[in-house]
């Protein structure tokens, strides 16, 4: 191992801050734990530390950097800010650039600020349209015909609008998913009430599929099989909790409309 | 089933699987230049899974095989584009996630609790939904993770 020049106290402090910030951004926007751990290590080492270790839990990160036998430890809270793969890829690219010595600490700080302030890439109404079409495509994959396709589109697009609106007002995702599921099911129940299409029940199933917490479920299992059982279990539990809320929303709407689909 | 109608079914399946792959990639804010890869992987995976189940393979095993394929593709693309493999693998897997079984199990659980007596059919359906959903989900996620675990083994520290 090559010996690196020792960092000053202030310089090591700044590197620690940057590595921690990068890790926080990754974990907040849905990166898997292995990626967060390696990104923190790579960024810290690229910016001049001898070694960087990170302790990652579901809602906090603690990291320790080492330079010339001196340890600096810092902790930061992590709150779920919603999945954003562009931010995750941008931070990943930043680590690679720092490793290739293309950017220094000051530039890393500037870029992290830019990444964290940057707006989301897609127009929200475009997302509503695409999610509506996606759920409609699910109904078609399950063997539905065109009237069911249309009802599913309307129901899931409406649910997506509601979901964005509630998320914008910073309500808990648990409340959000319950309400969105109730909205989707109530609209989809119209297909059964008016006997639209061949299998109107399919619309009720397909229109809530936008609320499947697929990303947390996938992350949970990939975390657990790669050795991060604690974060994986936390993610798994939260995904189950979200699914329970969706089921409650569905039951609420079925009670109100009197149309009993599903089972 | 003759060959041409099977082919038509596969193309139809691939097309309608590509739409949710793109839609959910947008929901996850995957960078716009990567959307076409998500669509390709999602369409291919869903169609191949249909082909495997048509050949008589169980849906869990078929999901696992297809997920391994997606995992390998995602590693390859993530190296070329210098982005995390999740950008490709999760949107591609989304059309195959058994949301119907997961929510069916949850709704069933609540309904068992609501009724005075739960019918054996309701108990059976709920249990089947729960097991089916978990099995397919685990197969998909483990399948995607497998290529990475084989490729990146733990290196000695020194």
Short mmCIF file of C-alpha atoms in Angstrom, two decimals:
data_model
loop_
_atom_site.label_atom_id
_atom_site.label_comp_id
_atom_site.label_asym_id
_atom_site.label_seq_id
_atom_site.Cartn_x
_atom_site.Cartn_y
_atom_site.Cartn_z
CA UNK A 1 0.00 0.00 0.00
CA UNK A 2 1.36 3.38 -0.98
CA UNK A 3 1.82 5.88 1.84
CA UNK A 4 -0.33 8.97 1.38
CA UNK A 5 0.76 12.41 2.60
CA UNK A 6 -0.95 13.17 5.93
CA UNK A 7 -3.92 15.57 5.76
CA UNK A 8 -4.19 18.61 8.01
CA UNK A 9 -6.91 18.58 10.68
CA UNK A 10 -9.11 20.94 8.66
CA UNK A 11 -8.55 19.08 5.40
CA UNK A 12 -9.43 15.73 6.96
CA UNK A 13 -12.53 17.31 8.50
CA UNK A 14 -13.67 18.55 5.10
CA UNK A 15 -13.04 15.18 3.42
CA UNK A 16 -15.04 13.47 6.17
CA UNK A 17 -17.91 15.89 5.62
CA UNK A 18 -17.93 15.28 1.87
CA UNK A 19 -17.84 11.48 2.16
CA UNK A 20 -20.66 11.62 4.71
CA UNK A 21 -22.73 13.96 2.53
CA UNK A 22 -22.30 11.68 -0.49
CA UNK A 23 -23.36 8.67 1.59
CA UNK A 24 -26.37 10.53 2.94
CA UNK A 25 -27.52 11.52 -0.57
CA UNK A 26 -27.19 7.93 -1.76
CA UNK A 27 -29.07 6.38 1.15
CA UNK A 28 -31.81 9.03 1.09
CA UNK A 29 -32.57 8.39 -2.56
CA UNK A 30 -32.77 4.61 -2.52
CA UNK A 31 -29.29 3.23 -3.24
CA UNK A 32 -28.55 -0.24 -1.95
CA UNK A 33 -26.35 -0.42 1.15
CA UNK A 34 -23.36 -2.06 -0.53
CA UNK A 35 -23.21 0.84 -2.97
CA UNK A 36 -23.41 3.43 -0.18
CA UNK A 37 -20.64 1.73 1.76
CA UNK A 38 -18.30 1.44 -1.20
CA UNK A 39 -19.00 4.99 -2.42
CA UNK A 40 -18.15 6.47 1.00
CA UNK A 41 -14.94 4.44 1.16
CA UNK A 42 -13.89 5.27 -2.38
CA UNK A 43 -14.62 8.99 -2.12
CA UNK A 44 -12.82 9.37 1.23
CA UNK A 45 -9.77 7.47 0.05
CA UNK A 46 -9.70 9.32 -3.28
CA UNK A 47 -9.66 12.67 -1.48
CA UNK A 48 -6.59 11.72 0.54
CA UNK A 49 -7.60 9.65 3.58
CA UNK A 50 -5.80 6.40 4.34
CA UNK A 51 -8.97 4.47 5.16
CA UNK A 52 -12.69 5.14 5.55
CA UNK A 53 -15.21 2.95 7.34
CA UNK A 54 -18.96 3.47 7.48
CA UNK A 55 -21.59 2.10 9.85
CA UNK A 56 -24.91 2.27 8.03
CA UNK A 57 -28.32 1.84 9.61
CA UNK A 58 -31.73 2.53 8.12
CA UNK A 59 -31.89 6.10 9.47
CA UNK A 60 -28.34 7.21 10.21
CA UNK A 61 -24.80 6.96 8.87
CA UNK A 62 -21.66 7.08 11.02
CA UNK A 63 -18.31 7.30 9.28
CA UNK A 64 -14.71 7.34 10.45
CA UNK A 65 -11.82 8.53 8.32
CA UNK A 66 -8.17 7.83 9.05
CA UNK A 67 -5.18 9.91 8.05
CA UNK A 68 -1.75 9.41 9.56
CA UNK A 69 -3.20 7.47 12.54
CA UNK A 70 -5.68 10.26 13.34
CA UNK A 71 -9.35 9.31 13.38
CA UNK A 72 -12.24 11.66 12.60
CA UNK A 73 -15.79 10.40 13.19
CA UNK A 74 -19.03 12.06 12.19
CA UNK A 75 -22.67 11.00 12.12
CA UNK A 76 -25.66 12.16 10.09
CA UNK A 77 -29.35 11.41 10.11
CA UNK A 78 -30.94 9.92 7.00
CA UNK A 79 -34.58 10.44 6.09
CA UNK A 80 -36.27 8.81 3.13
CA UNK A 81 -36.52 11.44 0.39
CA UNK A 82 -37.98 9.24 -2.33
CA UNK A 83 -36.23 7.19 -4.98
CA UNK A 84 -34.13 9.23 -7.37
CA UNK A 85 -31.78 7.19 -9.55
CA UNK A 86 -30.36 10.25 -11.28
CA UNK A 87 -28.99 11.60 -8.03
CA UNK A 88 -27.61 8.17 -7.16
CA UNK A 89 -25.84 7.88 -10.53
CA UNK A 90 -24.52 11.44 -10.27
CA UNK A 91 -22.94 10.74 -6.86
CA UNK A 92 -21.49 7.49 -8.20
CA UNK A 93 -19.95 9.37 -11.12
CA UNK A 94 -18.54 11.95 -8.71
CA UNK A 95 -16.70 9.17 -6.84
CA UNK A 96 -15.18 7.88 -10.09
CA UNK A 97 -14.04 11.40 -11.05
CA UNK A 98 -12.48 11.96 -7.63
CA UNK A 99 -10.66 8.63 -7.93
CA UNK A 100 -9.25 9.65 -11.30
CA UNK A 101 -8.06 12.93 -9.73
CA UNK A 102 -10.21 14.97 -12.15
CA UNK A 103 -11.84 16.94 -9.30
CA UNK A 104 -10.61 18.08 -5.87
CA UNK A 105 -12.39 18.54 -2.53
CA UNK A 106 -13.69 22.04 -3.32
CA UNK A 107 -15.12 20.84 -6.62
CA UNK A 108 -16.68 17.81 -4.89
CA UNK A 109 -18.45 20.17 -2.48
CA UNK A 110 -19.72 22.33 -5.35
CA UNK A 111 -21.00 19.32 -7.25
CA UNK A 112 -22.69 17.71 -4.24
CA UNK A 113 -24.54 21.00 -3.65
CA UNK A 114 -25.58 21.01 -7.33
CA UNK A 115 -26.75 17.36 -7.23
CA UNK A 116 -28.70 17.92 -4.05
CA UNK A 117 -30.46 21.08 -5.36
CA UNK A 118 -31.17 19.78 -8.85
CA UNK A 119 -34.82 19.36 -9.84
CA UNK A 120 -36.22 15.97 -10.85
CA UNK A 121 -35.79 15.12 -14.53
CA UNK A 122 -39.40 14.41 -15.54
CA UNK A 123 -42.47 16.60 -15.71
CA UNK A 124 -44.99 15.38 -13.13
CA UNK A 125 -47.90 15.15 -15.59
CA UNK A 126 -45.77 13.10 -17.95
CA UNK A 127 -45.12 10.70 -15.05
CA UNK A 128 -48.87 10.57 -14.34
CA UNK A 129 -49.54 9.70 -17.98
CA UNK A 130 -46.84 7.01 -18.08
CA UNK A 131 -47.87 5.42 -14.78
CA UNK A 132 -51.50 5.34 -15.97
CA UNK A 133 -50.38 3.61 -19.16
CA UNK A 134 -48.17 1.23 -17.16
CA UNK A 135 -51.01 0.00 -14.97
CA UNK A 136 -53.26 -0.24 -18.00
CA UNK A 137 -50.54 -2.38 -19.62
CA UNK A 138 -50.56 -4.60 -16.51
CA UNK A 139 -54.31 -5.17 -16.97
CA UNK A 140 -53.66 -6.07 -20.58
CA UNK A 141 -50.84 -8.49 -19.58
CA UNK A 142 -53.27 -10.16 -17.15
CA UNK A 143 -55.69 -10.76 -20.03
CA UNK A 144 -58.00 -7.73 -19.89
CA UNK A 145 -59.68 -6.16 -22.92
CA UNK A 146 -59.76 -2.52 -24.05
CA UNK A 147 -62.63 -1.20 -21.83
CA UNK A 148 -60.76 -2.56 -18.79
CA UNK A 149 -57.57 -0.99 -20.17
CA UNK A 150 -59.30 2.42 -20.31
CA UNK A 151 -60.79 2.20 -16.80
CA UNK A 152 -57.44 1.08 -15.35
CA UNK A 153 -55.71 3.98 -17.07
CA UNK A 154 -58.09 6.54 -15.57
CA UNK A 155 -58.05 4.96 -12.10
CA UNK A 156 -54.28 4.67 -11.79
CA UNK A 157 -53.58 8.08 -13.33
CA UNK A 158 -55.96 9.63 -10.77
CA UNK A 159 -54.26 7.70 -7.99
CA UNK A 160 -50.85 8.90 -9.18
CA UNK A 161 -52.05 12.53 -9.15
CA UNK A 162 -53.34 12.09 -5.60
CA UNK A 163 -50.07 10.42 -4.60
CA UNK A 164 -47.98 13.32 -5.95
CA UNK A 165 -50.25 15.88 -4.32
CA UNK A 166 -50.11 14.22 -0.88
CA UNK A 167 -46.36 13.61 -1.13
CA UNK A 168 -45.93 17.29 -1.99
CA UNK A 169 -47.62 18.22 1.29
CA UNK A 170 -45.15 15.99 3.18
CA UNK A 171 -47.63 13.53 4.64
CA UNK A 172 -46.32 10.12 5.68
CA UNK A 173 -46.10 7.65 2.78
CA UNK A 174 -48.27 5.31 4.83
CA UNK A 175 -51.19 7.77 4.76
CA UNK A 176 -50.41 8.56 1.15
CA UNK A 177 -50.57 4.94 -0.02
CA UNK A 178 -53.83 4.24 1.85
CA UNK A 179 -55.58 7.22 0.25
CA UNK A 180 -54.15 6.55 -3.23
CA UNK A 181 -55.24 2.89 -3.05
CA UNK A 182 -58.75 3.94 -2.01
CA UNK A 183 -58.98 6.41 -4.92
CA UNK A 184 -57.73 3.87 -7.48
CA UNK A 185 -60.06 1.12 -6.24
CA UNK A 186 -63.12 3.40 -6.10
CA UNK A 187 -62.66 4.44 -9.73
CA UNK A 188 -61.81 0.93 -10.91
CA UNK A 189 -64.92 -0.41 -9.13
CA UNK A 190 -66.98 1.50 -11.74
CA UNK A 191 -65.91 -1.11 -14.31
CA UNK A 192 -67.59 -3.81 -12.22
CA UNK A 193 -70.61 -1.65 -11.37
CA UNK A 194 -71.35 -0.87 -15.03
CA UNK A 195 -70.14 -4.28 -16.28
CA UNK A 196 -67.57 -2.82 -18.64
CA UNK A 197 -65.47 -5.27 -20.59
CA UNK A 198 -65.02 -8.99 -20.26
CA UNK A 199 -63.30 -9.23 -16.84
CA UNK A 200 -64.08 -5.97 -14.99
CA UNK A 201 -62.46 -7.33 -11.79
CA UNK A 202 -59.04 -7.03 -13.42
CA UNK A 203 -59.25 -3.24 -13.35
CA UNK A 204 -59.38 -3.26 -9.55
CA UNK A 205 -56.24 -5.37 -9.30
CA UNK A 206 -54.24 -3.62 -12.02
CA UNK A 207 -55.06 -0.05 -10.96
CA UNK A 208 -53.34 -0.37 -7.55
CA UNK A 209 -50.15 -1.90 -8.95
CA UNK A 210 -48.56 1.56 -9.07
CA UNK A 211 -48.45 1.29 -5.26
CA UNK A 212 -46.43 -1.92 -5.07
CA UNK A 213 -43.28 -0.94 -3.13
CA UNK A 214 -41.09 -2.75 -5.65
CA UNK A 215 -37.94 -0.75 -5.03
CA UNK A 216 -37.87 -1.25 -1.22
CA UNK A 217 -38.63 -4.96 -1.65
CA UNK A 218 -35.83 -5.44 -4.18
CA UNK A 219 -33.39 -3.37 -2.15
CA UNK A 220 -34.29 -5.27 1.01
CA UNK A 221 -33.47 -8.66 -0.41
CA UNK A 222 -30.33 -7.54 -2.24
CA UNK A 223 -29.12 -5.88 1.00
CA UNK A 224 -29.75 -9.03 3.01
CA UNK A 225 -28.06 -11.42 0.59
CA UNK A 226 -25.01 -9.13 0.46
CA UNK A 227 -24.63 -9.14 4.23
CA UNK A 228 -26.45 -5.97 5.35
CA UNK A 229 -29.19 -7.81 7.20
CA UNK A 230 -30.17 -4.96 9.53
CA UNK A 231 -30.84 -2.38 6.79
CA UNK A 232 -32.46 -5.09 4.67
CA UNK A 233 -34.85 -6.06 7.45
CA UNK A 234 -35.79 -2.43 8.06
CA UNK A 235 -36.54 -1.94 4.36
CA UNK A 236 -38.48 -5.21 4.17
CA UNK A 237 -40.60 -4.26 7.17
CA UNK A 238 -41.37 -0.83 5.79
CA UNK A 239 -42.33 -2.29 2.41
CA UNK A 240 -44.69 -4.72 4.17
CA UNK A 241 -46.16 -1.84 6.15
CA UNK A 242 -46.79 0.07 2.92
CA UNK A 243 -48.45 -3.00 1.40
CA UNK A 244 -50.70 -3.34 4.46
CA UNK A 245 -51.72 0.30 4.08
CA UNK A 246 -52.56 -0.30 0.42
CA UNK A 247 -54.70 -3.30 1.42
CA UNK A 248 -56.52 -1.14 3.98
CA UNK A 249 -57.18 1.48 1.31
CA UNK A 250 -58.51 -1.19 -1.04
CA UNK A 251 -60.84 -2.60 1.65
CA UNK A 252 -62.06 0.88 2.56
CA UNK A 253 -62.98 1.60 -1.04
CA UNK A 254 -64.62 -1.82 -1.50
CA UNK A 255 -66.74 -1.20 1.59
CA UNK A 256 -67.79 2.24 0.35
CA UNK A 257 -68.59 1.20 -3.22
CA UNK A 258 -69.99 -2.23 -2.33
CA UNK A 259 -68.05 -3.85 -5.17
CA UNK A 260 -66.06 -6.80 -3.81
CA UNK A 261 -63.25 -7.76 -6.11
CA UNK A 262 -59.99 -9.53 -5.22
CA UNK A 263 -61.12 -12.50 -3.12
CA UNK B 1 -50.28 -23.83 -29.95
CA UNK B 2 -48.58 -23.32 -33.30
CA UNK B 3 -45.42 -21.31 -33.72
CA UNK B 4 -46.79 -18.13 -35.30
CA UNK B 5 -49.46 -17.55 -32.65
CA UNK B 6 -46.88 -18.18 -29.90
CA UNK B 7 -44.57 -15.66 -31.55
CA UNK B 8 -47.38 -13.11 -31.78
CA UNK B 9 -48.20 -13.65 -28.10
CA UNK B 10 -44.55 -13.13 -27.14
CA UNK B 11 -44.29 -9.89 -29.14
CA UNK B 12 -47.53 -8.61 -27.61
CA UNK B 13 -46.25 -9.54 -24.14
CA UNK B 14 -42.90 -7.83 -24.73
CA UNK B 15 -44.58 -4.64 -25.94
CA UNK B 16 -46.92 -4.36 -22.98
CA UNK B 17 -44.10 -5.14 -20.54
CA UNK B 18 -41.91 -2.38 -22.02
CA UNK B 19 -44.48 0.29 -21.09
CA UNK B 20 -44.38 -0.30 -17.30
CA UNK B 21 -40.59 -0.68 -17.43
CA UNK B 22 -40.35 2.86 -18.88
CA UNK B 23 -43.15 4.24 -16.70
CA UNK B 24 -41.63 3.04 -13.45
CA UNK B 25 -38.13 4.04 -14.56
CA UNK B 26 -39.53 7.57 -14.88
CA UNK B 27 -41.14 7.31 -11.45
CA UNK B 28 -37.71 6.36 -10.06
CA UNK B 29 -36.09 9.30 -11.93
CA UNK B 30 -33.77 7.10 -13.95
CA UNK B 31 -31.70 9.41 -16.23
CA UNK B 32 -33.53 9.88 -19.57
CA UNK B 33 -30.65 8.49 -21.66
CA UNK B 34 -31.00 5.11 -19.91
CA UNK B 35 -34.75 4.64 -20.51
CA UNK B 36 -34.32 2.63 -23.69
CA UNK B 37 -32.17 0.07 -21.88
CA UNK B 38 -34.82 -0.33 -19.17
CA UNK B 39 -37.46 -0.86 -21.86
CA UNK B 40 -35.32 -3.44 -23.67
CA UNK B 41 -34.50 -5.38 -20.51
CA UNK B 42 -38.09 -5.25 -19.21
CA UNK B 43 -39.62 -6.39 -22.51
CA UNK B 44 -37.11 -9.17 -23.04
CA UNK B 45 -37.38 -10.45 -19.48
CA UNK B 46 -41.18 -10.62 -19.43
CA UNK B 47 -41.36 -12.32 -22.84
CA UNK B 48 -38.69 -14.88 -21.95
CA UNK B 49 -40.47 -15.66 -18.71
CA UNK B 50 -43.71 -16.23 -20.62
CA UNK B 51 -41.86 -18.56 -23.00
CA UNK B 52 -40.36 -20.53 -20.09
CA UNK B 53 -43.69 -20.91 -18.29
CA UNK B 54 -45.34 -21.95 -21.60
CA UNK B 55 -42.68 -24.68 -21.81
CA UNK B 56 -43.88 -25.95 -18.45
CA UNK B 57 -41.41 -24.35 -16.06
CA UNK B 58 -42.80 -23.13 -12.71
CA UNK B 59 -43.23 -19.36 -12.45
CA UNK B 60 -40.77 -19.08 -9.54
CA UNK B 61 -37.96 -20.89 -11.36
CA UNK B 62 -38.69 -18.99 -14.59
CA UNK B 63 -38.58 -15.69 -12.67
CA UNK B 64 -35.25 -16.64 -11.13
CA UNK B 65 -33.68 -17.57 -14.49
CA UNK B 66 -34.87 -14.34 -16.09
CA UNK B 67 -33.67 -12.30 -13.11
CA UNK B 68 -30.17 -13.79 -13.43
CA UNK B 69 -30.24 -12.70 -17.07
CA UNK B 70 -31.28 -9.15 -16.09
CA UNK B 71 -28.62 -9.04 -13.37
CA UNK B 72 -25.88 -9.97 -15.85
CA UNK B 73 -27.11 -7.46 -18.43
CA UNK B 74 -27.31 -4.75 -15.75
CA UNK B 75 -23.70 -5.34 -14.67
CA UNK B 76 -22.54 -5.12 -18.27
CA UNK B 77 -24.48 -1.90 -18.97
CA UNK B 78 -23.59 -0.30 -15.66
CA UNK B 79 -19.89 -0.73 -16.45
CA UNK B 80 -20.26 0.76 -19.91
CA UNK B 81 -22.38 3.72 -18.79
CA UNK B 82 -20.73 4.21 -15.37
CA UNK B 83 -24.03 4.20 -13.45
CA UNK B 84 -25.26 1.87 -10.67
CA UNK B 85 -26.79 -1.39 -11.88
CA UNK B 86 -30.03 -0.63 -9.98
CA UNK B 87 -30.89 1.92 -12.71
CA UNK B 88 -31.45 -0.97 -15.10
CA UNK B 89 -32.30 -3.96 -12.96
CA UNK B 90 -35.17 -2.62 -10.84
CA UNK B 91 -37.29 -1.05 -13.65
CA UNK B 92 -36.74 -4.20 -15.74
CA UNK B 93 -37.95 -6.43 -12.91
CA UNK B 94 -40.99 -4.26 -12.00
CA UNK B 95 -43.40 -5.76 -14.63
CA UNK B 96 -42.78 -9.20 -13.09
CA UNK B 97 -43.27 -8.24 -9.43
CA UNK B 98 -46.28 -10.20 -8.15
CA UNK B 99 -48.29 -7.22 -6.85
CA UNK B 100 -51.52 -9.15 -7.33
CA UNK B 101 -50.40 -11.89 -4.91
CA UNK B 102 -48.86 -9.50 -2.36
CA UNK B 103 -51.96 -7.29 -2.10
CA UNK B 104 -54.24 -10.33 -2.40
CA UNK B 105 -52.57 -11.83 0.68
CA UNK B 106 -52.91 -8.57 2.62
CA UNK B 107 -56.57 -8.11 1.68
CA UNK B 108 -57.20 -11.76 2.57
CA UNK B 109 -55.61 -11.36 6.00
CA UNK B 110 -57.84 -8.41 6.82
CA UNK B 111 -60.92 -10.24 5.54
CA UNK B 112 -60.16 -13.31 7.68
CA UNK B 113 -60.15 -11.02 10.69
CA UNK B 114 -63.36 -9.21 9.67
CA UNK B 115 -65.66 -12.22 9.22
CA UNK B 116 -67.25 -14.20 12.07
CA UNK B 117 -65.86 -17.42 10.66
CA UNK B 118 -63.30 -17.62 7.88
CA UNK B 119 -64.08 -20.17 5.18
CA UNK B 120 -61.37 -22.75 4.42
CA UNK B 121 -61.27 -21.41 0.84
CA UNK B 122 -60.45 -17.91 2.08
CA UNK B 123 -57.70 -19.24 4.35
CA UNK B 124 -56.29 -21.33 1.52
CA UNK B 125 -56.34 -18.49 -1.03
CA UNK B 126 -54.71 -16.08 1.40
CA UNK B 127 -51.93 -18.52 2.29
CA UNK B 128 -51.35 -19.37 -1.36
CA UNK B 129 -51.21 -15.69 -2.31
CA UNK B 130 -48.74 -14.92 0.47
CA UNK B 131 -46.42 -17.83 -0.38
CA UNK B 132 -46.61 -17.28 -4.13
CA UNK B 133 -45.93 -13.55 -3.77
CA UNK B 134 -42.97 -13.99 -1.43
CA UNK B 135 -41.48 -16.81 -3.48
CA UNK B 136 -41.60 -14.91 -6.78
CA UNK B 137 -40.31 -11.73 -5.15
CA UNK B 138 -37.42 -13.55 -3.50
CA UNK B 139 -36.61 -15.37 -6.75
CA UNK B 140 -36.49 -12.10 -8.66
CA UNK B 141 -34.36 -10.22 -6.14
CA UNK B 142 -31.97 -13.09 -5.46
CA UNK B 143 -31.65 -13.74 -9.18
CA UNK B 144 -30.68 -10.13 -9.87
CA UNK B 145 -28.17 -10.17 -6.99
CA UNK B 146 -26.56 -13.48 -7.95
CA UNK B 147 -24.35 -12.29 -10.87
CA UNK B 148 -22.99 -9.43 -8.73
CA UNK B 149 -22.19 -11.78 -5.87
CA UNK B 150 -20.35 -14.12 -8.23
CA UNK B 151 -18.48 -11.30 -9.98
CA UNK B 152 -17.38 -9.27 -6.98
CA UNK B 153 -15.98 -11.58 -4.35
CA UNK B 154 -14.52 -10.18 -1.16
CA UNK B 155 -10.91 -9.28 -1.73
CA UNK B 156 -8.30 -9.64 0.99
CA UNK B 157 -7.64 -6.33 2.72
CA UNK B 158 -3.84 -6.43 2.45
#
